Coordinates of C-alpha atoms and ligand atoms in Angstrom, one line a residue:
M9 CA -88.3 61.5 30.1
E10 CA -91.8 60.6 31.5
K11 CA -92.8 63.0 34.4
Q12 CA -91.1 61.3 37.4
S13 CA -89.8 61.6 40.8
N14 CA -86.4 63.3 41.0
E15 CA -85.2 60.7 43.2
A16 CA -83.1 59.1 40.9
L17 CA -81.4 62.4 39.7
E18 CA -78.0 63.5 41.4
I19 CA -76.5 66.9 41.7
R20 CA -72.8 67.0 41.8
K21 CA -69.8 69.2 40.7
M22 CA -68.9 68.7 37.2
T23 CA -65.5 67.2 36.5
I24 CA -63.2 67.3 33.5
E25 CA -64.4 63.8 32.6
D26 CA -68.0 65.2 32.3
V27 CA -67.2 67.9 29.8
S28 CA -67.7 65.7 26.6
Q29 CA -71.0 65.0 27.5
V30 CA -71.9 68.6 28.9
Y31 CA -70.6 69.7 25.3
K32 CA -73.0 67.6 23.5
I33 CA -76.0 69.4 25.3
E34 CA -74.4 72.7 25.0
N35 CA -74.0 72.4 21.3
K36 CA -77.7 71.3 20.7
S37 CA -78.8 74.2 23.3
F38 CA -77.0 77.2 21.9
T39 CA -76.7 76.5 18.2
N40 CA -75.2 79.6 17.2
S41 CA -73.3 80.7 20.3
S42 CA -72.4 77.6 22.1
W43 CA -69.0 77.7 24.2
S44 CA -66.0 75.6 22.9
L45 CA -64.6 72.7 24.7
E46 CA -61.6 74.9 25.7
A47 CA -64.0 77.4 27.3
F48 CA -65.4 74.6 29.7
Y49 CA -61.9 73.3 30.4
H50 CA -60.5 77.0 31.4
E51 CA -63.6 77.2 33.5
L52 CA -63.0 74.0 35.5
E53 CA -59.1 74.4 35.7
K54 CA -58.3 78.0 35.7
N55 CA -60.9 79.9 37.0
E56 CA -60.9 80.2 40.8
F57 CA -64.3 82.2 41.0
A58 CA -66.2 79.4 38.8
H59 CA -68.2 76.5 40.3
Y60 CA -69.9 74.0 37.6
F61 CA -72.6 71.3 38.7
V62 CA -74.3 68.6 36.6
V63 CA -77.4 66.6 37.0
S64 CA -77.0 63.0 36.3
L65 CA -79.4 60.1 35.7
G66 CA -77.2 57.0 36.0
D67 CA -74.1 57.3 33.8
E68 CA -75.9 60.2 31.8
I69 CA -75.5 63.9 32.2
I70 CA -78.8 65.6 31.5
A71 CA -78.1 69.1 32.7
Y72 CA -75.6 71.4 33.9
C73 CA -75.1 75.0 35.3
G74 CA -72.2 77.4 36.0
I75 CA -72.0 80.1 38.4
W76 CA -69.1 82.6 39.4
L77 CA -69.0 83.7 43.0
V78 CA -67.0 87.0 43.5
I79 CA -66.7 88.3 46.9
D80 CA -70.7 88.6 47.8
Q81 CA -72.1 88.7 44.4
A82 CA -73.0 85.5 42.3
Q83 CA -73.6 85.3 38.5
I84 CA -75.1 82.4 36.4
T85 CA -73.0 81.8 33.4
T86 CA -74.7 79.2 31.8
I87 CA -77.5 76.6 32.4
S88 CA -78.8 74.0 30.1
V89 CA -81.1 70.9 30.1
D90 CA -80.9 68.2 27.5
Q91 CA -83.7 68.7 25.1
S92 CA -85.0 65.3 26.0
Y93 CA -85.6 66.1 29.5
R94 CA -86.8 69.5 29.4
C95 CA -90.1 70.6 31.1
N96 CA -89.9 67.9 33.9
G97 CA -88.7 70.3 36.5
V98 CA -84.9 69.4 36.1
G99 CA -84.0 73.3 35.4
Q100 CA -85.8 74.5 38.2
L101 CA -84.2 72.1 40.7
L102 CA -80.8 72.8 39.4
L103 CA -81.4 76.7 39.5
E104 CA -82.9 76.1 43.2
Y105 CA -79.6 74.2 43.9
V106 CA -77.1 76.7 42.8
M107 CA -79.0 79.5 44.4
N108 CA -78.7 77.5 47.6
F109 CA -74.9 76.9 47.0
A110 CA -74.3 80.5 46.3
S111 CA -76.2 81.6 49.3
A112 CA -73.5 80.5 51.7
T113 CA -71.3 83.4 50.5
C114 CA -73.1 85.7 48.6
T115 CA -76.1 88.3 48.8
T116 CA -77.2 88.3 45.4
M117 CA -77.3 86.5 42.2
S118 CA -77.6 87.9 38.5
L119 CA -77.6 86.6 35.1
E120 CA -78.2 87.7 31.6
V121 CA -80.9 86.2 29.5
R122 CA -82.1 86.6 25.8
V123 CA -85.0 88.7 25.6
E124 CA -86.8 85.8 23.5
N125 CA -85.9 83.0 26.0
K126 CA -89.6 82.5 27.4
A127 CA -88.6 79.1 29.0
A128 CA -85.6 80.4 30.8
R129 CA -87.3 83.7 31.8
H130 CA -90.2 81.8 33.2
I131 CA -87.9 79.6 35.5
Y132 CA -85.9 82.5 36.8
E133 CA -89.0 84.4 37.3
K134 CA -90.3 81.4 39.4
A135 CA -87.4 81.4 41.4
G136 CA -87.9 84.9 42.3
F137 CA -85.7 86.6 39.8
T138 CA -86.6 90.0 38.7
Y139 CA -85.7 92.3 35.9
G140 CA -82.9 94.9 36.1
G141 CA -82.3 96.4 32.9
V142 CA -81.6 95.3 29.2
R143 CA -78.2 95.1 27.5
R144 CA -78.7 96.1 24.1
N145 CA -77.1 94.0 21.3
Y146 CA -75.5 91.7 24.2
Y147 CA -75.3 88.6 22.0
G148 CA -73.3 87.6 18.6
D149 CA -76.7 87.8 16.6
G150 CA -77.6 91.4 18.1
E151 CA -80.4 90.1 20.3
D152 CA -80.8 92.0 23.5
A153 CA -80.3 90.7 26.9
K154 CA -82.3 91.2 29.9
V155 CA -80.3 91.5 33.2
M156 CA -82.2 89.4 36.0
W157 CA -81.3 89.4 39.8
V158 CA -82.4 88.1 43.0
S159 CA -81.7 88.4 46.6
L160 CA -80.3 85.3 48.3
K161 CA -80.8 86.4 51.9
N162 CA -83.9 84.3 52.2
V163 CA -83.0 81.1 50.1
Ligands
COA2 C1 -84.2 77.0 30.2 C2 -84.0 75.5 30.3 C3 -82.9 75.3 31.3 C4 -85.4 75.2 31.3 O1 -85.1 73.9 31.6 P1 -86.1 72.6 31.9 O2 -85.8 71.3 32.6 O3 -87.1 72.8 31.0 O4 -87.1 73.6 33.2 P2 -88.3 73.2 33.9 O5 -88.8 71.8 33.4 O6 -87.9 73.3 35.4 O7 -89.3 74.5 33.9 C5 -89.7 74.7 32.6 C6 -90.8 75.7 32.7 O8 -90.9 76.6 31.5 C7 -92.2 76.6 31.0 N1 -92.0 76.8 29.6 C8 -91.5 76.0 28.5 N2 -91.2 76.6 27.4 C9 -92.0 77.7 27.4 C10 -92.3 79.0 26.6 N3 -91.9 78.9 25.4 N4 -92.9 80.0 27.4 C11 -93.1 80.2 28.4 N5 -93.0 79.2 29.4 C12 -92.4 77.9 29.0 C13 -92.5 75.1 31.3 O9 -93.9 75.4 31.2 C14 -92.0 75.0 32.8 O10 -93.0 75.9 33.7 P3 -93.9 75.2 34.8 O11 -93.1 74.3 35.4 O12 -94.5 76.4 35.3 O13 -95.1 74.6 34.0 C15 -84.4 74.8 29.1 O14 -85.2 75.3 28.5 C16 -83.0 74.9 28.2 O15 -82.0 74.2 28.7 N6 -83.0 75.9 27.4 C17 -81.9 75.9 26.6 C18 -80.6 76.7 27.3 C19 -80.9 78.0 27.5 O16 -81.7 78.7 27.0 N7 -80.7 78.3 28.9 C20 -80.7 79.5 29.3 C21 -79.6 80.6 29.1 S1 -80.0 82.0 29.9

């Protein structure tokens, strides 16, 4: 995608019909630890705390993000942008959208991110997230996770 205005992009709730496109992005983004199709179906159909969003460009889904809202605490469960569309501001746009959505009911948002995931850490830092600790061996391959969090009070 060429650098362009974000006017043609739409952010909306993820539906069951979106899952097959989302799953393709998921598989390419998280090669060793991708979610199953069933995991997405479970989140959309069974998890009352879950809210999932997609970014679409025409009929194509180019990004998605999931959050859990539990009382006044929000947690990002996943966020990914199709490889062809990265570094165009889509990730930042989606992150700001879910922060704004969560701020209606929650006071803080947190997440775990791989220590070596510099691109993701960069967008979280830009959005105001700070580091809250490390979860050792958090991922299946043994990599540590950094916990990050942000106040949603001034979003
Ligand atoms: C993290 C991710 C969602 C970002 O999406 P994106 O649309 O590329 O994000 P943006 O275009 O808004 O911003 C990317 C920023 O990261 C920076 N960046 C990219 N690669 C980087 C790297 N290796 N080190 C540091 N910064 C990097 C870009 O320069 C850009 O910053 P800038 O706008 O200040 O120049 C995307 O890389 C992705 O889907 N990764 C795979 C899935 C993933 O890791 N999800 C996070 C799980 S915690």
